[in-house]
């Protein structure tokens, strides 16, 4: 049942996002103006990044709905507000004692998504009274373990859970659910608005789901992570902001919030937020200077089959400077890049809708494309060529197999 619901739930996330002209475009935001995605006073200092994309002309998702309801996911950000105040006074309080190595065993088993029997919430939200909740430790652990499982496949260091930000993500999820609206910069006029909610939405991947005659409180929180990873059914141009934040090598901590409620007439709402913003002047910035990481590719090596289909973009990020995150944007040029995907019979798979940017959303640069005819249990070899790094042409090779 969970597998079926996952497929339906997160396809609808992207289908329904732009069905109403009054709703925001996933990648275009709320009529955003063309501003720089971040500012900095020092080029050698890590830029303070917004959680997802800056405005992308023509951005947006497909849409659809059915009797089971609709959902939507937001990867856009309004640039009209000032920078929110940041809560940097919390120390890490990881839910898990997981001290995985930098390159965990690629053959490790998936975490048990059903571990923990203490329910979804340690503190139940009450949307009608504008009271946010806090997920239970087991629910936090589901999210943390799923993120770290996927990061391990990509050869990335694990992140820790920082419960100092539980209030921020909980308040953000509350505002999303109460208003059935998505924004990284929610307006003060919205029901249940607070500065804490604003800060939480500003620094998080956020999503909204609505359904009829389906209790969304049964949604496994780990499935929310998967929806952010696939970015399924988006219409180019799209910059894969949700995914890029979750598999950002420099990401160090996360926090999770959700808010469920029903109107009593068979209508259900679920708002959620995963805090992902990281900065080099806090514990949210991971040191990868000792790693052997050269790139981050999606999908990569033995990859969960449920996280890929023909409607999911593949992606590739170069890590040329492990000492400075921002330097991995200014020195990369994908304008002449080519992608070749070869199956075991030496057949070249069709690649289309190639796009790229070096704008620093999560990971500093990103090359992305769609591929046709990819099948599970088949090993594909990928060569990405003609990437200019400091004016030198480079190529990379890797393989993947959907399992």
CSV table of C-alpha atoms in Angstrom, one decimal:
chain,number,residue,atom,x,y,z
A,1,UNK,CA,0.0,0.0,0.0
A,2,UNK,CA,2.8,2.4,0.9
A,3,UNK,CA,4.6,1.9,-2.4
A,4,UNK,CA,1.4,2.5,-4.4
A,5,UNK,CA,0.6,5.6,-2.4
A,6,UNK,CA,4.1,6.9,-2.8
A,7,UNK,CA,3.8,6.8,-6.6
A,8,UNK,CA,0.4,8.4,-6.6
A,9,UNK,CA,1.2,11.0,-3.9
A,10,UNK,CA,4.4,12.4,-5.3
A,11,UNK,CA,3.3,12.3,-9.0
A,12,UNK,CA,0.4,14.5,-7.9
A,13,UNK,CA,2.8,16.7,-6.0
A,14,UNK,CA,4.1,18.1,-9.2
A,15,UNK,CA,1.0,17.7,-11.4
A,16,UNK,CA,-1.2,19.8,-9.2
A,17,UNK,CA,1.2,22.6,-8.4
A,18,UNK,CA,0.3,24.9,-11.2
A,19,UNK,CA,-3.3,23.9,-12.0
A,20,UNK,CA,-4.6,27.3,-10.7
A,21,UNK,CA,-3.3,30.5,-12.1
A,22,UNK,CA,-3.4,31.9,-8.6
A,23,UNK,CA,-1.0,29.3,-7.4
A,24,UNK,CA,2.7,29.8,-7.5
A,25,UNK,CA,4.8,28.1,-10.2
A,26,UNK,CA,7.1,25.5,-8.7
A,27,UNK,CA,10.2,27.1,-10.3
A,28,UNK,CA,8.8,30.5,-11.1
A,29,UNK,CA,7.7,31.6,-7.6
A,30,UNK,CA,5.0,34.2,-7.0
A,31,UNK,CA,5.8,36.5,-9.9
A,32,UNK,CA,9.3,36.8,-8.6
A,33,UNK,CA,11.5,39.6,-9.9
A,34,UNK,CA,14.9,38.9,-11.4
A,35,UNK,CA,17.2,39.3,-8.5
A,36,UNK,CA,20.4,37.6,-7.6
A,37,UNK,CA,19.8,34.4,-5.6
A,38,UNK,CA,22.1,35.6,-2.9
A,39,UNK,CA,24.5,38.3,-2.0
A,40,UNK,CA,27.9,38.4,-0.3
A,41,UNK,CA,30.4,41.0,0.7
A,42,UNK,CA,33.4,38.8,0.2
A,43,UNK,CA,33.8,36.6,-2.9
A,44,UNK,CA,36.0,34.2,-0.9
A,45,UNK,CA,33.4,33.8,1.8
A,46,UNK,CA,30.5,31.3,1.5
A,47,UNK,CA,27.5,33.0,0.0
A,48,UNK,CA,24.3,33.0,2.1
A,49,UNK,CA,22.1,30.9,-0.1
A,50,UNK,CA,18.4,30.8,-0.3
A,51,UNK,CA,17.0,27.3,0.0
A,52,UNK,CA,16.1,26.7,-3.6
A,53,UNK,CA,15.9,28.4,-7.0
A,54,UNK,CA,15.8,32.0,-8.0
A,55,UNK,CA,13.2,32.9,-10.6
A,56,UNK,CA,13.4,30.8,-13.7
A,57,UNK,CA,11.6,32.1,-16.8
A,58,UNK,CA,8.8,29.8,-17.8
A,59,UNK,CA,9.2,27.6,-14.8
A,60,UNK,CA,6.4,25.5,-13.5
A,61,UNK,CA,5.0,22.0,-13.3
A,62,UNK,CA,2.3,20.0,-15.1
A,63,UNK,CA,-0.9,19.5,-13.4
A,64,UNK,CA,-3.6,16.9,-12.8
A,65,UNK,CA,-5.9,15.7,-10.1
A,66,UNK,CA,-8.0,12.7,-9.3
A,67,UNK,CA,-10.4,11.6,-6.6
A,68,UNK,CA,-7.6,10.7,-4.2
A,69,UNK,CA,-6.8,14.4,-3.9
A,70,UNK,CA,-3.9,16.6,-4.9
A,71,UNK,CA,-0.5,17.6,-3.6
A,72,UNK,CA,2.1,20.2,-4.4
A,73,UNK,CA,5.7,20.8,-3.7
A,74,UNK,CA,7.6,24.0,-3.7
A,75,UNK,CA,11.1,24.7,-5.0
A,76,UNK,CA,10.7,28.4,-5.6
A,77,UNK,CA,11.4,31.5,-3.5
A,78,UNK,CA,10.2,35.1,-3.4
A,79,UNK,CA,13.0,37.6,-3.5
A,80,UNK,CA,10.9,40.5,-2.3
A,81,UNK,CA,11.5,40.0,1.4
A,82,UNK,CA,14.5,40.9,3.4
A,83,UNK,CA,16.9,38.2,4.7
A,84,UNK,CA,15.3,36.5,7.7
A,85,UNK,CA,17.0,36.4,11.0
A,86,UNK,CA,18.9,33.2,11.5
A,87,UNK,CA,18.7,31.1,14.6
A,88,UNK,CA,22.3,30.0,15.0
A,89,UNK,CA,22.4,29.5,18.8
A,90,UNK,CA,21.3,25.9,18.8
A,91,UNK,CA,23.9,23.1,19.2
A,92,UNK,CA,23.5,19.9,17.4
A,93,UNK,CA,21.3,17.4,19.2
A,94,UNK,CA,21.3,14.5,16.8
A,95,UNK,CA,18.5,12.0,17.1
A,96,UNK,CA,20.8,9.3,15.8
A,97,UNK,CA,24.3,8.4,17.0
A,98,UNK,CA,25.2,7.4,13.5
A,99,UNK,CA,28.8,8.2,12.9
A,100,UNK,CA,29.1,6.7,9.4
A,101,UNK,CA,32.3,6.9,7.5
A,102,UNK,CA,32.6,9.2,4.6
A,103,UNK,CA,32.2,6.4,2.1
A,104,UNK,CA,29.7,4.0,3.7
A,105,UNK,CA,29.3,0.5,2.4
A,106,UNK,CA,27.6,0.9,-0.9
A,107,UNK,CA,25.9,-2.5,-0.4
A,108,UNK,CA,24.3,-1.5,2.9
A,109,UNK,CA,20.6,-2.3,3.4
A,110,UNK,CA,18.0,0.3,3.3
A,111,UNK,CA,17.0,1.6,6.8
A,112,UNK,CA,13.9,0.1,8.3
A,113,UNK,CA,11.3,2.8,7.5
A,114,UNK,CA,8.9,1.3,10.0
A,115,UNK,CA,11.2,1.5,13.0
A,116,UNK,CA,9.7,3.1,16.1
A,117,UNK,CA,6.2,2.7,17.4
A,118,UNK,CA,5.7,6.0,19.2
A,119,UNK,CA,3.5,7.6,16.6
A,120,UNK,CA,4.1,10.5,14.3
A,121,UNK,CA,4.2,13.3,16.9
A,122,UNK,CA,5.9,13.9,20.2
A,123,UNK,CA,3.7,17.1,20.3
A,124,UNK,CA,0.5,17.0,18.2
A,125,UNK,CA,-0.1,20.1,16.0
A,126,UNK,CA,-3.5,21.8,16.2
A,127,UNK,CA,-3.9,23.8,13.0
A,128,UNK,CA,-7.3,25.2,14.0
A,129,UNK,CA,-5.6,26.8,17.0
A,130,UNK,CA,-2.4,27.7,15.2
A,131,UNK,CA,-0.3,25.4,17.4
A,132,UNK,CA,2.6,23.7,15.8
A,133,UNK,CA,3.7,20.2,16.6
A,134,UNK,CA,7.0,18.3,16.9
A,135,UNK,CA,7.5,14.9,15.2
A,136,UNK,CA,8.4,12.0,17.4
A,137,UNK,CA,12.0,10.8,17.6
A,138,UNK,CA,11.1,7.8,15.5
A,139,UNK,CA,9.6,10.0,12.8
A,140,UNK,CA,12.7,12.3,12.8
A,141,UNK,CA,14.8,9.2,12.5
A,142,UNK,CA,13.0,8.0,9.5
A,143,UNK,CA,13.7,11.3,7.7
A,144,UNK,CA,17.3,11.4,8.9
A,145,UNK,CA,18.0,7.7,8.0
A,146,UNK,CA,16.4,8.1,4.5
A,147,UNK,CA,18.5,11.1,3.7
A,148,UNK,CA,21.7,9.5,5.0
A,149,UNK,CA,20.9,6.3,3.1
A,150,UNK,CA,20.7,8.2,-0.1
A,151,UNK,CA,23.7,10.4,0.7
A,152,UNK,CA,25.7,7.2,1.4
A,153,UNK,CA,25.0,5.9,-2.1
A,154,UNK,CA,26.4,9.2,-3.5
A,155,UNK,CA,29.5,8.8,-1.3
A,156,UNK,CA,28.6,11.8,0.8
A,157,UNK,CA,29.1,12.2,4.5
A,158,UNK,CA,26.0,11.7,6.7
A,159,UNK,CA,24.1,14.7,8.2
A,160,UNK,CA,23.0,15.0,11.8
A,161,UNK,CA,19.6,16.0,13.2
A,162,UNK,CA,19.6,19.4,14.9
A,163,UNK,CA,16.5,19.6,17.0
A,164,UNK,CA,17.2,23.3,17.8
A,165,UNK,CA,15.3,23.9,14.5
A,166,UNK,CA,12.3,21.8,15.3
A,167,UNK,CA,10.2,24.9,16.1
A,168,UNK,CA,11.1,26.6,12.9
A,169,UNK,CA,10.2,23.6,10.7
A,170,UNK,CA,7.1,22.9,12.7
A,171,UNK,CA,5.9,26.5,12.4
A,172,UNK,CA,6.6,26.5,8.7
A,173,UNK,CA,4.6,23.3,8.2
A,174,UNK,CA,1.8,24.8,10.3
A,175,UNK,CA,1.5,27.9,8.0
A,176,UNK,CA,1.6,25.7,4.9
A,177,UNK,CA,-1.2,23.5,6.2
A,178,UNK,CA,-3.3,26.2,7.6
A,179,UNK,CA,-3.4,28.2,4.4
A,180,UNK,CA,-2.9,25.4,1.8
A,181,UNK,CA,-0.2,27.6,0.3
A,182,UNK,CA,3.5,27.2,-0.4
A,183,UNK,CA,6.0,30.0,-0.1
A,184,UNK,CA,9.5,30.3,1.2
A,185,UNK,CA,8.6,33.8,2.2
A,186,UNK,CA,5.0,33.6,3.6
A,187,UNK,CA,3.2,36.9,4.0
A,188,UNK,CA,2.3,38.2,7.4
A,189,UNK,CA,-1.4,38.2,6.4
A,190,UNK,CA,-1.5,34.4,6.3
A,191,UNK,CA,-3.2,32.5,9.1
A,192,UNK,CA,-0.8,31.2,11.8
A,193,UNK,CA,2.1,33.4,10.5
A,194,UNK,CA,5.1,34.1,12.7
A,195,UNK,CA,8.6,35.2,12.2
A,196,UNK,CA,9.7,31.7,13.2
A,197,UNK,CA,7.5,30.2,10.5
A,198,UNK,CA,8.9,32.6,8.0
A,199,UNK,CA,12.5,31.7,8.9
A,200,UNK,CA,11.6,28.0,8.8
A,201,UNK,CA,10.1,28.2,5.3
A,202,UNK,CA,12.9,30.3,4.1
A,203,UNK,CA,15.5,27.8,5.0
A,204,UNK,CA,13.7,24.6,4.1
A,205,UNK,CA,12.5,22.3,1.3
A,206,UNK,CA,8.7,22.6,1.7
A,207,UNK,CA,5.7,20.6,0.4
A,208,UNK,CA,1.9,20.6,0.6
A,209,UNK,CA,-0.5,17.7,0.1
A,210,UNK,CA,-4.3,17.7,0.0
A,211,UNK,CA,-6.5,14.7,-0.4
A,212,UNK,CA,-10.1,13.6,-0.4
A,213,UNK,CA,-11.1,10.4,1.4
A,214,UNK,CA,-7.5,9.5,2.1
A,215,UNK,CA,-6.0,10.1,5.5
A,216,UNK,CA,-2.7,11.9,4.8
A,217,UNK,CA,-1.6,11.4,8.4
A,218,UNK,CA,-0.7,7.9,7.3
A,219,UNK,CA,2.0,9.3,5.0
A,220,UNK,CA,5.4,7.9,6.0
A,221,UNK,CA,7.7,10.9,6.4
A,222,UNK,CA,10.5,9.1,4.6
A,223,UNK,CA,8.3,9.3,1.4
A,224,UNK,CA,8.5,13.1,1.6
A,225,UNK,CA,12.3,12.8,1.3
A,226,UNK,CA,11.9,10.6,-1.8
A,227,UNK,CA,9.5,13.2,-3.4
A,228,UNK,CA,12.1,15.9,-2.9
A,229,UNK,CA,14.7,13.7,-4.5
A,230,UNK,CA,12.9,12.8,-7.7
A,231,UNK,CA,11.5,16.3,-8.6
A,232,UNK,CA,9.2,14.2,-10.9
A,233,UNK,CA,7.2,15.6,-13.8
A,234,UNK,CA,8.7,19.1,-13.9
A,235,UNK,CA,8.7,21.0,-17.1
A,236,UNK,CA,12.1,22.4,-18.1
A,237,UNK,CA,13.6,24.8,-17.3
A,238,UNK,CA,14.0,23.4,-13.7
A,239,UNK,CA,17.1,23.5,-11.5
A,240,UNK,CA,16.3,20.5,-9.2
A,241,UNK,CA,16.7,22.6,-6.1
A,242,UNK,CA,15.1,20.1,-3.6
A,243,UNK,CA,17.4,17.3,-4.7
A,244,UNK,CA,20.5,19.5,-4.8
A,245,UNK,CA,20.0,20.6,-1.2
A,246,UNK,CA,19.6,17.0,0.1
A,247,UNK,CA,22.7,15.7,-1.7
A,248,UNK,CA,24.8,18.8,-1.1
A,249,UNK,CA,28.2,17.5,0.1
A,250,UNK,CA,28.5,20.5,2.4
A,251,UNK,CA,25.1,19.9,4.1
A,252,UNK,CA,25.7,19.1,7.8
A,253,UNK,CA,22.4,19.2,9.7
A,254,UNK,CA,18.7,18.9,9.0
A,255,UNK,CA,15.5,19.3,10.9
A,256,UNK,CA,11.9,18.2,10.0
A,257,UNK,CA,8.5,19.5,10.6
A,258,UNK,CA,5.0,18.4,9.5
A,259,UNK,CA,1.4,19.3,10.2
A,260,UNK,CA,-1.6,17.1,9.4
A,261,UNK,CA,-5.3,17.9,9.8
A,262,UNK,CA,-8.7,17.0,8.5
A,263,UNK,CA,-11.8,19.2,8.2
A,264,UNK,CA,-14.0,16.3,9.3
A,265,UNK,CA,-15.6,16.1,5.9
A,266,UNK,CA,-13.1,13.7,4.3
A,267,UNK,CA,-10.6,16.4,3.3
A,268,UNK,CA,-7.1,16.0,4.5
A,269,UNK,CA,-4.1,18.3,4.4
A,270,UNK,CA,-0.4,17.7,5.1
A,271,UNK,CA,2.3,20.4,5.2
A,272,UNK,CA,5.9,19.6,5.7
A,273,UNK,CA,9.4,21.2,5.8
A,274,UNK,CA,12.9,19.8,5.9
A,275,UNK,CA,15.5,22.5,6.9
A,276,UNK,CA,18.4,22.3,4.5
A,277,UNK,CA,20.0,25.7,4.3
A,278,UNK,CA,23.7,25.6,5.2
A,279,UNK,CA,26.3,28.3,5.8
A,280,UNK,CA,30.0,28.3,6.4
A,281,UNK,CA,29.9,30.3,9.6
A,282,UNK,CA,27.9,27.8,11.6
A,283,UNK,CA,27.7,24.1,12.3
A,284,UNK,CA,25.5,23.7,9.2
A,285,UNK,CA,28.6,23.6,7.0
A,286,UNK,CA,30.3,20.3,6.5
A,287,UNK,CA,34.0,20.0,6.0
A,288,UNK,CA,34.7,17.8,2.9
A,289,UNK,CA,38.4,18.8,2.4
A,290,UNK,CA,39.5,15.3,3.3
A,291,UNK,CA,37.2,13.5,0.9
A,292,UNK,CA,38.0,12.0,-2.5
A,293,UNK,CA,34.8,13.3,-4.0
A,294,UNK,CA,35.0,14.5,-7.6
A,295,UNK,CA,31.4,14.7,-8.5
A,296,UNK,CA,27.8,14.0,-7.5
A,297,UNK,CA,25.7,12.1,-10.0
A,298,UNK,CA,22.0,11.0,-10.0
A,299,UNK,CA,21.3,8.2,-10.4
A,300,UNK,CA,24.6,6.7,-9.2
A,301,UNK,CA,25.8,3.1,-9.0
A,302,UNK,CA,23.3,0.7,-7.4
A,303,UNK,CA,20.3,3.1,-7.1
A,304,UNK,CA,16.8,2.6,-5.7
A,305,UNK,CA,14.5,1.9,-8.6
A,306,UNK,CA,11.6,3.8,-7.0
A,307,UNK,CA,13.6,7.0,-7.4
A,308,UNK,CA,13.9,7.0,-11.1
A,309,UNK,CA,11.6,6.8,-14.2
A,310,UNK,CA,11.4,8.6,-17.6
A,311,UNK,CA,9.9,11.7,-15.9
A,312,UNK,CA,12.8,12.1,-13.5
A,313,UNK,CA,15.8,14.2,-14.6
A,314,UNK,CA,19.3,12.8,-14.2
A,315,UNK,CA,21.9,15.3,-12.9
A,316,UNK,CA,25.6,15.8,-12.4
A,317,UNK,CA,27.6,18.2,-10.3
A,318,UNK,CA,31.4,18.7,-10.4
A,319,UNK,CA,33.3,19.0,-7.1
A,320,UNK,CA,36.6,20.6,-8.2
A,321,UNK,CA,37.4,22.5,-5.1
A,322,UNK,CA,36.7,20.7,-1.8
A,323,UNK,CA,38.0,23.6,0.3
A,324,UNK,CA,35.6,26.3,-0.9
A,325,UNK,CA,32.0,25.5,-1.9
A,326,UNK,CA,31.4,28.7,-3.8
A,327,UNK,CA,34.5,28.2,-6.0
A,328,UNK,CA,32.7,25.2,-7.6
A,329,UNK,CA,30.4,27.6,-9.4
A,330,UNK,CA,32.6,30.3,-10.8
A,331,UNK,CA,35.2,28.0,-12.4
A,332,UNK,CA,32.8,25.6,-14.1
A,333,UNK,CA,31.3,25.9,-17.7
A,334,UNK,CA,28.8,23.4,-19.0
A,335,UNK,CA,28.1,25.2,-22.3
A,336,UNK,CA,29.9,22.5,-24.4
A,337,UNK,CA,29.2,19.5,-22.2
A,338,UNK,CA,28.0,16.2,-23.8
A,339,UNK,CA,26.4,13.2,-22.2
A,340,UNK,CA,26.7,9.6,-23.4
A,341,UNK,CA,24.7,6.8,-21.7
A,342,UNK,CA,25.7,3.3,-23.0
A,343,UNK,CA,23.9,0.0,-22.2
A,344,UNK,CA,25.6,-3.4,-22.0
A,345,UNK,CA,24.9,-4.0,-25.7
A,346,UNK,CA,26.8,-0.8,-26.6
A,347,UNK,CA,23.5,1.0,-27.5
A,348,UNK,CA,23.5,4.7,-26.9
A,349,UNK,CA,20.4,5.9,-25.0
A,350,UNK,CA,18.6,9.0,-26.1
A,351,UNK,CA,19.4,12.1,-24.0
A,352,UNK,CA,17.2,15.3,-24.2
A,353,UNK,CA,16.4,18.6,-22.6
A,354,UNK,CA,20.0,19.2,-21.4
A,355,UNK,CA,20.2,22.2,-19.1
A,356,UNK,CA,22.7,23.6,-16.6
A,357,UNK,CA,23.5,26.3,-14.2
A,358,UNK,CA,26.3,27.5,-11.8
A,359,UNK,CA,24.0,29.4,-9.5
A,360,UNK,CA,24.8,27.8,-6.2
A,361,UNK,CA,21.5,26.3,-5.2
A,362,UNK,CA,22.5,23.6,-2.7
A,363,UNK,CA,25.3,22.2,-4.8
A,364,UNK,CA,27.2,25.0,-6.6
A,365,UNK,CA,26.7,23.8,-10.2
A,366,UNK,CA,24.4,21.4,-11.9
A,367,UNK,CA,24.1,19.7,-15.3
A,368,UNK,CA,20.8,17.9,-15.9
A,369,UNK,CA,18.9,16.0,-18.6
A,370,UNK,CA,16.3,13.4,-19.4
A,371,UNK,CA,17.1,10.0,-20.7
A,372,UNK,CA,14.7,7.6,-22.5
A,373,UNK,CA,14.4,3.9,-22.3
A,374,UNK,CA,16.3,3.3,-19.0
A,375,UNK,CA,15.4,-0.1,-17.5
A,376,UNK,CA,15.9,-1.6,-14.1
A,377,UNK,CA,18.5,-4.2,-13.5
A,378,UNK,CA,20.6,-3.0,-16.4
A,379,UNK,CA,24.0,-1.5,-15.9
A,380,UNK,CA,24.6,1.7,-17.8
A,381,UNK,CA,27.9,3.5,-18.3
A,382,UNK,CA,27.8,7.3,-18.4
A,383,UNK,CA,30.4,9.6,-19.8
A,384,UNK,CA,30.1,13.4,-19.3
A,385,UNK,CA,32.6,15.2,-21.5
A,386,UNK,CA,33.7,18.7,-22.5
A,387,UNK,CA,33.2,20.2,-19.1
A,388,UNK,CA,35.4,23.3,-18.8
A,389,UNK,CA,37.1,23.7,-15.4
A,390,UNK,CA,39.4,26.7,-15.1
A,391,UNK,CA,39.4,26.7,-18.9
A,392,UNK,CA,40.5,23.1,-19.2
A,393,UNK,CA,38.3,20.5,-20.8
A,394,UNK,CA,37.5,17.5,-18.5
A,395,UNK,CA,35.5,14.4,-18.7
A,396,UNK,CA,34.0,12.0,-16.1
A,397,UNK,CA,32.8,8.4,-16.2
A,398,UNK,CA,30.5,6.5,-13.8
A,399,UNK,CA,27.8,3.8,-13.9
A,400,UNK,CA,24.4,3.2,-12.5
A,401,UNK,CA,21.9,0.4,-12.2
A,402,UNK,CA,18.4,0.7,-10.9
A,403,UNK,CA,17.7,-1.9,-8.3
